[in-house]
Structure formats: C-alpha cells, structure tokens
Amino acid sequence: RRIDDAIEMPLPSAQEREQVLKHYRDTILASKQNGSDFIQSVQEIFTDKKVEELARKTNEFSYGDLQGIINMIQTDASGTPSG
C-alpha cells in the first residue's frame, strides 16, 4: 500500500500519557481474559500513582510506544505459570 500524504501526530502531553496508560491498564491488563492473580497484581502494583510516575518518565513516547509497554507487560505475564 502507498500513502501519499504525511500526517503529523504530535507526541502526547504528560496528562494524555497518564490518561492513555490508565485506559490501557483498565482495558488490557485488567481484562477478564487475564487470570485473577494477574489482575490482582495489576491492581496492587500498577496504581494511579505508579501510572503518574510512568507518564512523567515517558516524555518522548508516542501512543504506540505506550501501548507497547502495556502489551509487553501482558506478554511477559502470560509466560509465567500463574499468568
């Protein structure tokens, strides 16, 4: 496929990164398709405060980069016996 036009997508602000990380946490990591042990770990470890800290540390990250972090967490967890 060929794309003739370029579309500039600015990087998200800290507030936008925080919002998208919370959304991904709540919809991907806390999804019922994951095991209950994993969901409990997400709730205990990936708190709002931790999301805020991560949002501050990901200044040059795009939305895709942020989703990649969440997907990596889920993939790594699915490789463990307890999920």
Coordinates of C-alpha atoms in Angstrom, one line a residue:
R1 CA 0.0 0.0 0.0
R2 CA 1.1 3.5 -0.6
I3 CA 0.4 6.6 1.5
D4 CA 0.7 9.8 -0.4
D5 CA 0.1 12.2 2.4
A6 CA 2.0 12.6 5.6
I7 CA 0.1 13.3 8.8
E8 CA 2.0 14.8 11.7
M9 CA 1.0 13.3 15.0
P10 CA 2.4 15.3 18.0
L11 CA 3.6 13.3 21.0
P12 CA 1.1 13.2 23.8
S13 CA 1.5 15.5 26.8
A14 CA 2.1 14.1 30.3
Q15 CA -1.6 14.3 31.1
E16 CA -2.5 12.5 27.8
R17 CA 0.1 9.8 28.5
E18 CA -1.4 9.3 32.0
Q19 CA -4.9 9.0 30.6
V20 CA -3.9 6.5 27.9
L21 CA -1.8 4.4 30.4
K22 CA -4.8 4.2 32.8
H23 CA -7.1 3.3 29.9
Y24 CA -4.7 0.5 28.7
R25 CA -4.3 -0.7 32.3
D26 CA -8.0 -0.9 32.8
T27 CA -9.0 -2.4 29.4
I28 CA -6.0 -4.6 28.6
L29 CA -4.3 -5.6 31.8
A30 CA -7.4 -5.8 34.0
S31 CA -9.3 -7.6 31.3
K32 CA -11.3 -10.7 32.4
Q33 CA -9.3 -12.7 29.8
N34 CA -6.3 -12.4 32.2
G35 CA -6.1 -14.6 35.3
S36 CA -7.4 -13.4 38.6
D37 CA -3.9 -13.5 40.1
F38 CA -2.6 -11.3 37.3
I39 CA -5.5 -8.8 37.7
Q40 CA -4.9 -8.6 41.4
S41 CA -1.2 -7.9 40.8
V42 CA -2.1 -5.2 38.3
Q43 CA -4.4 -3.5 40.9
E44 CA -1.7 -3.7 43.6
I45 CA 1.3 -2.7 41.6
F46 CA 0.1 -0.5 38.7
T47 CA -1.7 2.0 40.9
D48 CA -2.7 5.5 39.8
K49 CA 0.4 6.9 41.5
K50 CA 2.6 4.4 39.5
V51 CA 0.9 5.4 36.3
E52 CA 1.5 9.1 37.0
E53 CA 5.2 8.3 37.6
L54 CA 5.4 6.3 34.4
A55 CA 3.7 9.1 32.5
R56 CA 6.4 11.6 33.7
K57 CA 9.2 9.2 32.7
T58 CA 7.9 8.6 29.1
N59 CA 8.3 12.2 27.8
E60 CA 9.3 11.2 24.2
F61 CA 6.9 8.3 23.9
S62 CA 4.2 8.1 21.3
Y63 CA 0.8 6.5 21.9
G64 CA 2.0 3.4 20.1
D65 CA 5.1 3.2 22.4
L66 CA 2.8 3.4 25.5
Q67 CA 0.6 0.6 24.2
G68 CA 3.8 -1.4 23.5
I69 CA 4.7 -1.1 27.2
I70 CA 1.3 -2.5 28.2
N71 CA 1.5 -5.3 25.7
M72 CA 4.9 -6.2 26.8
I73 CA 3.7 -6.5 30.4
Q74 CA 0.8 -8.7 29.4
T75 CA 3.0 -10.9 27.1
D76 CA 5.7 -11.3 29.9
A77 CA 3.0 -12.2 32.4
S78 CA 1.4 -14.8 30.1
G79 CA 4.7 -16.7 30.0
T80 CA 4.6 -17.3 33.7
P81 CA 2.8 -20.4 35.3
S82 CA 0.3 -18.2 37.2
G83 CA -0.2 -15.7 34.4

